[in-house]
């Protein structure tokens, strides 16, 4: 110590130590940058996954959910917050039963396959197209909702089976009668031959109605239906519908058909063919579900701004839970024909859609075992009389 000051001796710098430390710092900096880049890339991928239509679920090696995108939430109805960090089998009941059938690829690409599996979510069955791809430490699962597509496929299959049955029955009757008439080894009296011909004609009409319903339903679905405006004699049209149904009834008076009207109704303007189709389908439906000797009543009454048609029967009735479903396409109350009631399941669908196209509506009230009443409200305006039409033309 000189003059109260300390003298420090500066040690020589260890060059190798300095270089090693610098290299370590550079490597750490590079690693930090790589981690930051990877984190930014992951965040970017996560943002992208938030905008895809498919559900995406990331599950780690311990089967814990690490990621659940908005599409997964929308498809399943399960909020993201309720599944993140939870075991997938706990968050999705039934997962263990289906995951074994889900193909998991070692890497994404054309080789990746998917499986269609059912998953029970909150009491509703979802059909998912599900596949997985491995990653370091887990699996990424992607899925699409195929519930509607599967329901449509089932509906198509049921429709094909139903129509096949409905067509086979009249075709078999026609074929049998024709083969009998062709036989040269059997002599048929005029009465028997006439009855066979009547069966052929009746079943041909039935085939025509079935095909007509199918074509009309297709027109309604495609939006190709056109309405015409013409004068309709309501009394005459309702009478024609009843007479046509009486002629179609097997056994004549098995079902009583009655018209209830407040008196002669004024002509209205509308589409007569479409109104006839609505009433024919409703009366035919009422007859099908009526007991032997039952009564089907067709009531017509003017309403403010239109007409109301009511078709009532004393038949089987419709359960409350099915009263809206019966207007769906191909839906039948008795799909297994346990009550012997056939049909394509298109009649009420056509009634509802035709009424909608005419700015009207169809509704039903029913109790099981006590019959049903179908109500059609249509805004049919009164036709102008010849004097009114002449006065209008003269003033013009």
GROMACS .gro file of C-alpha atoms in nm:
model
  396
    1UNK     CA    1   0.000   0.000   0.000
    2UNK     CA    2   0.139   0.331  -0.109
    3UNK     CA    3  -0.003   0.666   0.005
    4UNK     CA    4  -0.310   0.487   0.151
    5UNK     CA    5  -0.407   0.331  -0.182
    6UNK     CA    6  -0.418  -0.029  -0.281
    7UNK     CA    7  -0.230  -0.149  -0.581
    8UNK     CA    8  -0.415  -0.419  -0.781
    9UNK     CA    9  -0.221  -0.647  -0.997
   10UNK     CA   10  -0.411  -0.717  -1.323
   11UNK     CA   11  -0.409  -1.085  -1.401
   12UNK     CA   12  -0.361  -1.195  -1.758
   13UNK     CA   13  -0.691  -1.296  -1.936
   14UNK     CA   14  -0.741  -1.670  -1.990
   15UNK     CA   15  -0.804  -1.664  -2.361
   16UNK     CA   16  -0.938  -2.018  -2.385
   17UNK     CA   17  -1.181  -1.958  -2.100
   18UNK     CA   18  -1.302  -1.637  -2.262
   19UNK     CA   19  -1.357  -1.804  -2.600
   20UNK     CA   20  -1.545  -2.093  -2.439
   21UNK     CA   21  -1.767  -1.856  -2.245
   22UNK     CA   22  -1.838  -1.656  -2.557
   23UNK     CA   23  -1.927  -1.970  -2.750
   24UNK     CA   24  -2.160  -2.079  -2.470
   25UNK     CA   25  -2.331  -1.741  -2.474
   26UNK     CA   26  -2.372  -1.756  -2.850
   27UNK     CA   27  -2.517  -2.107  -2.829
   28UNK     CA   28  -2.758  -2.003  -2.554
   29UNK     CA   29  -2.862  -1.701  -2.756
   30UNK     CA   30  -2.916  -1.921  -3.060
   31UNK     CA   31  -3.117  -2.171  -2.854
   32UNK     CA   32  -3.328  -1.891  -2.708
   33UNK     CA   33  -3.392  -1.764  -3.060
   34UNK     CA   34  -3.486  -2.115  -3.180
   35UNK     CA   35  -3.721  -2.162  -2.884
   36UNK     CA   36  -3.878  -1.823  -2.955
   37UNK     CA   37  -3.911  -1.907  -3.324
   38UNK     CA   38  -4.069  -2.244  -3.242
   39UNK     CA   39  -4.303  -2.080  -2.993
   40UNK     CA   40  -4.405  -1.823  -3.254
   41UNK     CA   41  -4.454  -2.103  -3.509
   42UNK     CA   42  -4.668  -2.300  -3.264
   43UNK     CA   43  -4.877  -1.992  -3.191
   44UNK     CA   44  -4.916  -1.932  -3.564
   45UNK     CA   45  -5.025  -2.294  -3.618
   46UNK     CA   46  -5.268  -2.265  -3.328
   47UNK     CA   47  -5.418  -1.952  -3.482
   48UNK     CA   48  -5.454  -2.132  -3.813
   49UNK     CA   49  -5.622  -2.430  -3.645
   50UNK     CA   50  -5.876  -2.193  -3.493
   51UNK     CA   51  -6.008  -2.126  -3.844
   52UNK     CA   52  -6.032  -2.480  -3.985
   53UNK     CA   53  -6.365  -2.663  -4.012
   54UNK     CA   54  -6.236  -2.989  -3.869
   55UNK     CA   55  -6.210  -3.051  -3.500
   56UNK     CA   56  -5.850  -3.083  -3.379
   57UNK     CA   57  -5.746  -3.240  -3.047
   58UNK     CA   58  -5.390  -3.268  -2.922
   59UNK     CA   59  -5.334  -3.546  -2.667
   60UNK     CA   60  -4.999  -3.602  -2.493
   61UNK     CA   61  -4.838  -3.931  -2.397
   62UNK     CA   62  -5.034  -3.935  -2.068
   63UNK     CA   63  -5.360  -3.901  -2.267
   64UNK     CA   64  -5.416  -3.547  -2.142
   65UNK     CA   65  -5.583  -3.294  -2.373
   66UNK     CA   66  -5.341  -3.011  -2.453
   67UNK     CA   67  -5.531  -2.843  -2.734
   68UNK     CA   68  -5.899  -2.825  -2.837
   69UNK     CA   69  -5.978  -2.595  -3.130
   70UNK     CA   70  -6.302  -2.395  -3.179
   71UNK     CA   71  -6.429  -2.642  -3.441
   72UNK     CA   72  -6.401  -2.926  -3.187
   73UNK     CA   73  -6.603  -2.714  -2.945
   74UNK     CA   74  -6.866  -2.635  -3.211
   75UNK     CA   75  -6.903  -2.997  -3.326
   76UNK     CA   76  -6.927  -3.154  -2.980
   77UNK     CA   77  -7.078  -2.865  -2.788
   78UNK     CA   78  -6.809  -2.911  -2.520
   79UNK     CA   79  -6.637  -2.584  -2.417
   80UNK     CA   80  -6.259  -2.567  -2.450
   81UNK     CA   81  -6.214  -2.465  -2.087
   82UNK     CA   82  -6.384  -2.783  -1.964
   83UNK     CA   83  -6.149  -3.025  -2.146
   84UNK     CA   84  -5.802  -2.868  -2.144
   85UNK     CA   85  -5.571  -3.043  -1.900
   86UNK     CA   86  -5.813  -3.330  -1.843
   87UNK     CA   87  -5.769  -3.695  -1.945
   88UNK     CA   88  -5.938  -3.746  -2.280
   89UNK     CA   89  -6.134  -4.050  -2.154
   90UNK     CA   90  -6.275  -3.834  -1.874
   91UNK     CA   91  -6.359  -3.537  -2.096
   92UNK     CA   92  -6.514  -3.757  -2.367
   93UNK     CA   93  -6.708  -4.051  -2.218
   94UNK     CA   94  -6.682  -4.355  -2.441
   95UNK     CA   95  -6.346  -4.249  -2.585
   96UNK     CA   96  -6.171  -4.566  -2.467
   97UNK     CA   97  -6.426  -4.778  -2.655
   98UNK     CA   98  -6.365  -4.612  -2.992
   99UNK     CA   99  -6.002  -4.500  -2.988
  100UNK     CA  100  -5.876  -4.852  -3.056
  101UNK     CA  101  -6.042  -4.846  -3.397
  102UNK     CA  102  -5.900  -4.508  -3.496
  103UNK     CA  103  -5.599  -4.532  -3.728
  104UNK     CA  104  -5.294  -4.332  -3.616
  105UNK     CA  105  -5.029  -4.257  -3.879
  106UNK     CA  106  -4.664  -4.198  -3.796
  107UNK     CA  107  -4.667  -3.888  -4.015
  108UNK     CA  108  -4.926  -3.682  -4.207
  109UNK     CA  109  -4.979  -3.753  -4.572
  110UNK     CA  110  -5.177  -3.959  -4.822
  111UNK     CA  111  -5.131  -4.271  -4.612
  112UNK     CA  112  -5.336  -4.124  -4.329
  113UNK     CA  113  -5.672  -4.298  -4.298
  114UNK     CA  114  -5.984  -4.225  -4.096
  115UNK     CA  115  -6.256  -4.423  -3.925
  116UNK     CA  116  -6.624  -4.340  -3.877
  117UNK     CA  117  -6.712  -4.394  -3.514
  118UNK     CA  118  -7.006  -4.305  -3.286
  119UNK     CA  119  -6.950  -4.092  -2.978
  120UNK     CA  120  -7.214  -4.023  -2.714
  121UNK     CA  121  -7.190  -3.657  -2.615
  122UNK     CA  122  -7.435  -3.514  -2.361
  123UNK     CA  123  -7.698  -3.773  -2.446
  124UNK     CA  124  -7.678  -3.732  -2.825
  125UNK     CA  125  -7.502  -3.960  -3.066
  126UNK     CA  126  -7.240  -3.801  -3.290
  127UNK     CA  127  -7.087  -3.987  -3.582
  128UNK     CA  128  -6.733  -3.863  -3.638
  129UNK     CA  129  -6.481  -3.927  -3.912
  130UNK     CA  130  -6.171  -3.952  -3.692
  131UNK     CA  131  -5.800  -3.996  -3.765
  132UNK     CA  132  -5.474  -3.940  -3.580
  133UNK     CA  133  -5.114  -3.846  -3.652
  134UNK     CA  134  -4.828  -3.908  -3.411
  135UNK     CA  135  -4.594  -3.632  -3.294
  136UNK     CA  136  -4.316  -3.618  -3.037
  137UNK     CA  137  -4.491  -3.688  -2.711
  138UNK     CA  138  -4.848  -3.755  -2.825
  139UNK     CA  139  -5.111  -3.771  -3.099
  140UNK     CA  140  -5.303  -3.508  -3.292
  141UNK     CA  141  -5.659  -3.622  -3.371
  142UNK     CA  142  -5.869  -3.456  -3.642
  143UNK     CA  143  -6.239  -3.523  -3.692
  144UNK     CA  144  -6.539  -3.422  -3.901
  145UNK     CA  145  -6.906  -3.441  -3.808
  146UNK     CA  146  -7.081  -3.701  -4.025
  147UNK     CA  147  -7.401  -3.722  -3.819
  148UNK     CA  148  -7.621  -3.551  -4.079
  149UNK     CA  149  -7.464  -3.741  -4.368
  150UNK     CA  150  -7.520  -4.071  -4.189
  151UNK     CA  151  -7.881  -3.978  -4.109
  152UNK     CA  152  -7.931  -3.890  -4.476
  153UNK     CA  153  -7.783  -4.222  -4.586
  154UNK     CA  154  -8.014  -4.406  -4.348
  155UNK     CA  155  -8.306  -4.202  -4.481
  156UNK     CA  156  -8.214  -4.293  -4.838
  157UNK     CA  157  -8.183  -4.660  -4.749
  158UNK     CA  158  -8.519  -4.653  -4.573
  159UNK     CA  159  -8.674  -4.472  -4.870
  160UNK     CA  160  -8.543  -4.730  -5.117
  161UNK     CA  161  -8.672  -5.014  -4.899
  162UNK     CA  162  -9.010  -4.843  -4.850
  163UNK     CA  163  -9.062  -4.757  -5.216
  164UNK     CA  164  -8.950  -5.104  -5.321
  165UNK     CA  165  -9.213  -5.253  -5.093
  166UNK     CA  166  -9.481  -5.009  -5.205
  167UNK     CA  167  -9.409  -5.079  -5.573
  168UNK     CA  168  -9.375  -5.454  -5.532
  169UNK     CA  169  -9.723  -5.497  -5.385
  170UNK     CA  170  -9.924  -5.350  -5.678
  171UNK     CA  171  -9.683  -5.496  -5.933
  172UNK     CA  172  -9.735  -5.841  -5.786
  173UNK     CA  173 -10.113  -5.799  -5.805
  174UNK     CA  174 -10.095  -5.675  -6.165
  175UNK     CA  175  -9.862  -5.956  -6.266
  176UNK     CA  176 -10.080  -6.220  -6.100
  177UNK     CA  177 -10.400  -6.095  -6.263
  178UNK     CA  178 -10.234  -6.063  -6.604
  179UNK     CA  179 -10.091  -6.414  -6.583
  180UNK     CA  180 -10.434  -6.550  -6.491
  181UNK     CA  181 -10.598  -6.373  -6.787
  182UNK     CA  182 -10.328  -6.513  -7.019
  183UNK     CA  183 -10.382  -6.875  -6.921
  184UNK     CA  184 -10.530  -7.084  -7.197
  185UNK     CA  185 -10.598  -7.386  -6.976
  186UNK     CA  186 -10.847  -7.201  -6.757
  187UNK     CA  187 -11.180  -7.065  -6.872
  188UNK     CA  188 -11.280  -6.745  -6.700
  189UNK     CA  189 -11.636  -6.623  -6.695
  190UNK     CA  190 -11.698  -6.259  -6.785
  191UNK     CA  191 -11.748  -6.157  -6.422
  192UNK     CA  192 -11.415  -6.304  -6.308
  193UNK     CA  193 -11.228  -6.153  -6.602
  194UNK     CA  194 -11.386  -5.815  -6.530
  195UNK     CA  195 -11.282  -5.831  -6.164
  196UNK     CA  196 -10.925  -5.915  -6.263
  197UNK     CA  197 -10.919  -5.619  -6.501
  198UNK     CA  198 -11.053  -5.393  -6.226
  199UNK     CA  199 -10.772  -5.509  -5.995
  200UNK     CA  200 -10.517  -5.429  -6.266
  201UNK     CA  201 -10.667  -5.083  -6.321
  202UNK     CA  202 -10.684  -5.015  -5.947
  203UNK     CA  203 -10.323  -5.117  -5.886
  204UNK     CA  204 -10.205  -4.915  -6.187
  205UNK     CA  205 -10.371  -4.608  -6.033
  206UNK     CA  206 -10.194  -4.687  -5.708
  207UNK     CA  207  -9.859  -4.705  -5.890
  208UNK     CA  208  -9.934  -4.376  -6.060
  209UNK     CA  209 -10.000  -4.209  -5.724
  210UNK     CA  210  -9.676  -4.344  -5.576
  211UNK     CA  211  -9.468  -4.227  -5.871
  212UNK     CA  212  -9.653  -3.895  -5.874
  213UNK     CA  213  -9.573  -3.837  -5.505
  214UNK     CA  214  -9.205  -3.912  -5.563
  215UNK     CA  215  -9.184  -3.676  -5.860
  216UNK     CA  216  -9.376  -3.402  -5.677
  217UNK     CA  217  -9.150  -3.431  -5.371
  218UNK     CA  218  -8.849  -3.397  -5.601
  219UNK     CA  219  -8.999  -3.084  -5.760
  220UNK     CA  220  -9.059  -2.935  -5.415
  221UNK     CA  221  -8.703  -3.007  -5.304
  222UNK     CA  222  -8.557  -2.860  -5.622
  223UNK     CA  223  -8.776  -2.549  -5.606
  224UNK     CA  224  -8.918  -2.618  -5.952
  225UNK     CA  225  -9.284  -2.619  -5.851
  226UNK     CA  226  -9.500  -2.360  -6.025
  227UNK     CA  227  -9.838  -2.247  -5.901
  228UNK     CA  228 -10.119  -2.135  -6.127
  229UNK     CA  229 -10.399  -1.893  -6.043
  230UNK     CA  230 -10.743  -2.005  -6.154
  231UNK     CA  231 -11.099  -2.001  -6.032
  232UNK     CA  232 -11.181  -2.291  -5.802
  233UNK     CA  233 -11.529  -2.421  -5.729
  234UNK     CA  234 -11.450  -2.540  -5.377
  235UNK     CA  235 -11.768  -2.747  -5.330
  236UNK     CA  236 -11.711  -2.934  -5.655
  237UNK     CA  237 -11.341  -2.994  -5.582
  238UNK     CA  238 -11.408  -3.136  -5.236
  239UNK     CA  239 -11.681  -3.356  -5.379
  240UNK     CA  240 -11.442  -3.490  -5.645
  241UNK     CA  241 -11.185  -3.575  -5.377
  242UNK     CA  242 -11.441  -3.768  -5.173
  243UNK     CA  243 -11.574  -3.957  -5.477
  244UNK     CA  244 -11.221  -4.047  -5.586
  245UNK     CA  245 -11.143  -4.185  -5.240
  246UNK     CA  246 -11.470  -4.378  -5.227
  247UNK     CA  247 -11.386  -4.541  -5.558
  248UNK     CA  248 -11.039  -4.630  -5.430
  249UNK     CA  249 -11.166  -4.788  -5.106
  250UNK     CA  250 -11.160  -5.166  -5.098
  251UNK     CA  251 -11.492  -5.303  -4.986
  252UNK     CA  252 -11.697  -4.996  -5.071
  253UNK     CA  253 -11.847  -4.864  -4.748
  254UNK     CA  254 -11.577  -4.986  -4.509
  255UNK     CA  255 -11.504  -4.624  -4.416
  256UNK     CA  256 -11.768  -4.352  -4.409
  257UNK     CA  257 -11.664  -4.033  -4.586
  258UNK     CA  258 -11.864  -3.721  -4.501
  259UNK     CA  259 -11.847  -3.356  -4.609
  260UNK     CA  260 -11.946  -3.085  -4.363
  261UNK     CA  261 -11.995  -2.741  -4.513
  262UNK     CA  262 -12.184  -2.427  -4.407
  263UNK     CA  263 -12.358  -2.414  -4.745
  264UNK     CA  264 -12.256  -2.330  -5.097
  265UNK     CA  265 -11.912  -2.173  -5.095
  266UNK     CA  266 -11.815  -1.890  -5.324
  267UNK     CA  267 -11.548  -1.962  -5.588
  268UNK     CA  268 -11.192  -1.870  -5.491
  269UNK     CA  269 -10.873  -1.809  -5.684
  270UNK     CA  270 -10.582  -2.051  -5.642
  271UNK     CA  271 -10.415  -2.364  -5.775
  272UNK     CA  272 -10.685  -2.628  -5.799
  273UNK     CA  273 -10.449  -2.921  -5.867
  274UNK     CA  274 -10.232  -2.844  -5.565
  275UNK     CA  275 -10.534  -2.799  -5.338
  276UNK     CA  276 -10.675  -3.129  -5.465
  277UNK     CA  277 -10.340  -3.297  -5.393
  278UNK     CA  278 -10.339  -3.168  -5.035
  279UNK     CA  279 -10.693  -3.291  -4.967
  280UNK     CA  280 -10.638  -3.627  -5.138
  281UNK     CA  281 -10.327  -3.695  -4.930
  282UNK     CA  282 -10.498  -3.595  -4.605
  283UNK     CA  283 -10.811  -3.800  -4.673
  284UNK     CA  284 -10.603  -4.098  -4.790
  285UNK     CA  285 -10.396  -4.075  -4.472
  286UNK     CA  286 -10.712  -4.056  -4.257
  287UNK     CA  287 -10.860  -4.361  -4.431
  288UNK     CA  288 -10.541  -4.565  -4.382
  289UNK     CA  289 -10.540  -4.511  -4.007
  290UNK     CA  290 -10.917  -4.545  -3.953
  291UNK     CA  291 -11.071  -4.856  -3.798
  292UNK     CA  292 -11.321  -5.072  -3.981
  293UNK     CA  293 -11.650  -4.882  -4.002
  294UNK     CA  294 -11.485  -4.555  -3.897
  295UNK     CA  295 -11.584  -4.210  -4.014
  296UNK     CA  296 -11.364  -3.959  -4.195
  297UNK     CA  297 -11.502  -3.607  -4.199
  298UNK     CA  298 -11.399  -3.328  -4.436
  299UNK     CA  299 -11.504  -2.990  -4.306
  300UNK     CA  300 -11.477  -2.668  -4.506
  301UNK     CA  301 -11.543  -2.324  -4.363
  302UNK     CA  302 -11.464  -1.969  -4.468
  303UNK     CA  303 -11.216  -1.782  -4.249
  304UNK     CA  304 -11.108  -1.423  -4.249
  305UNK     CA  305 -10.869  -1.393  -4.542
  306UNK     CA  306 -10.914  -1.745  -4.672
  307UNK     CA  307 -11.053  -2.095  -4.620
  308UNK     CA  308 -10.999  -2.362  -4.358
  309UNK     CA  309 -11.012  -2.733  -4.442
  310UNK     CA  310 -11.029  -2.992  -4.163
  311UNK     CA  311 -10.989  -3.366  -4.214
  312UNK     CA  312 -11.079  -3.567  -3.904
  313UNK     CA  313 -11.067  -3.941  -3.840
  314UNK     CA  314 -11.141  -4.183  -3.556
  315UNK     CA  315 -10.820  -4.376  -3.602
  316UNK     CA  316 -10.509  -4.465  -3.409
  317UNK     CA  317 -10.408  -4.114  -3.317
  318UNK     CA  318 -10.056  -3.977  -3.303
  319UNK     CA  319  -9.832  -3.957  -2.998
  320UNK     CA  320  -9.751  -3.602  -2.890
  321UNK     CA  321  -9.381  -3.647  -2.956
  322UNK     CA  322  -9.443  -3.748  -3.316
  323UNK     CA  323  -9.692  -3.479  -3.415
  324UNK     CA  324  -9.426  -3.256  -3.571
  325UNK     CA  325  -9.209  -3.537  -3.704
  326UNK     CA  326  -9.490  -3.678  -3.919
  327UNK     CA  327  -9.448  -3.389  -4.165
  328UNK     CA  328  -9.088  -3.490  -4.234
  329UNK     CA  329  -9.000  -3.654  -4.562
  330UNK     CA  330  -9.029  -4.038  -4.558
  331UNK     CA  331  -9.142  -4.038  -4.195
  332UNK     CA  332  -9.405  -4.296  -4.105
  333UNK     CA  333  -9.578  -4.350  -3.773
  334UNK     CA  334  -9.565  -4.727  -3.831
  335UNK     CA  335  -9.234  -4.786  -4.016
  336UNK     CA  336  -9.231  -5.161  -3.948
  337UNK     CA  337  -9.588  -5.205  -4.080
  338UNK     CA  338  -9.693  -5.369  -3.752
  339UNK     CA  339 -10.041  -5.218  -3.800
  340UNK     CA  340 -10.057  -5.308  -4.167
  341UNK     CA  341 -10.046  -4.945  -4.279
  342UNK     CA  342  -9.823  -4.887  -4.580
  343UNK     CA  343  -9.717  -4.575  -4.765
  344UNK     CA  344  -9.407  -4.395  -4.884
  345UNK     CA  345  -9.405  -4.143  -4.600
  346UNK     CA  346  -9.430  -3.856  -4.850
  347UNK     CA  347  -9.799  -3.763  -4.822
  348UNK     CA  348  -9.787  -3.530  -4.522
  349UNK     CA  349  -9.454  -3.384  -4.631
  350UNK     CA  350  -9.613  -3.292  -4.965
  351UNK     CA  351  -9.917  -3.143  -4.789
  352UNK     CA  352  -9.701  -2.922  -4.570
  353UNK     CA  353  -9.477  -2.806  -4.854
  354UNK     CA  354  -9.766  -2.736  -5.094
  355UNK     CA  355  -9.946  -2.536  -4.825
  356UNK     CA  356  -9.627  -2.336  -4.763
  357UNK     CA  357  -9.591  -2.260  -5.133
  358UNK     CA  358  -9.950  -2.132  -5.125
  359UNK     CA  359  -9.868  -1.912  -4.820
  360UNK     CA  360 -10.073  -2.136  -4.594
  361UNK     CA  361 -10.001  -2.389  -4.323
  362UNK     CA  362 -10.094  -2.739  -4.208
  363UNK     CA  363 -10.130  -2.838  -3.842
  364UNK     CA  364 -10.253  -3.139  -3.649
  365UNK     CA  365 -10.425  -3.211  -3.318
  366UNK     CA  366 -10.441  -3.569  -3.200
  367UNK     CA  367 -10.466  -3.804  -2.905
  368UNK     CA  368 -10.356  -4.164  -2.914
  369UNK     CA  369 -10.653  -4.393  -2.964
  370UNK     CA  370 -10.892  -4.101  -3.024
  371UNK     CA  371 -10.818  -4.003  -3.382
  372UNK     CA  372 -10.660  -3.700  -3.545
  373UNK     CA  373 -10.764  -3.374  -3.708
  374UNK     CA  374 -10.549  -3.212  -3.974
  375UNK     CA  375 -10.616  -2.844  -4.039
  376UNK     CA  376 -10.519  -2.659  -4.357
  377UNK     CA  377 -10.543  -2.279  -4.358
  378UNK     CA  378 -10.502  -2.122  -4.701
  379UNK     CA  379 -10.530  -1.753  -4.793
  380UNK     CA  380 -10.758  -1.818  -5.092
  381UNK     CA  381 -10.925  -1.497  -5.206
  382UNK     CA  382 -11.275  -1.491  -5.349
  383UNK     CA  383 -11.299  -1.490  -5.727
  384UNK     CA  384 -11.451  -1.180  -5.880
  385UNK     CA  385 -11.792  -1.222  -6.032
  386UNK     CA  386 -11.851  -1.167  -6.404
  387UNK     CA  387 -12.019  -0.833  -6.323
  388UNK     CA  388 -11.716  -0.721  -6.119
  389UNK     CA  389 -11.474  -0.830  -6.392
  390UNK     CA  390 -11.683  -0.645  -6.656
  391UNK     CA  391 -11.693  -0.329  -6.442
  392UNK     CA  392 -11.318  -0.338  -6.391
  393UNK     CA  393 -11.251  -0.387  -6.766
  394UNK     CA  394 -11.486  -0.102  -6.856
  395UNK     CA  395 -11.328   0.137  -6.605
  396UNK     CA  396 -10.986   0.051  -6.744
   0.00000   0.00000   0.00000
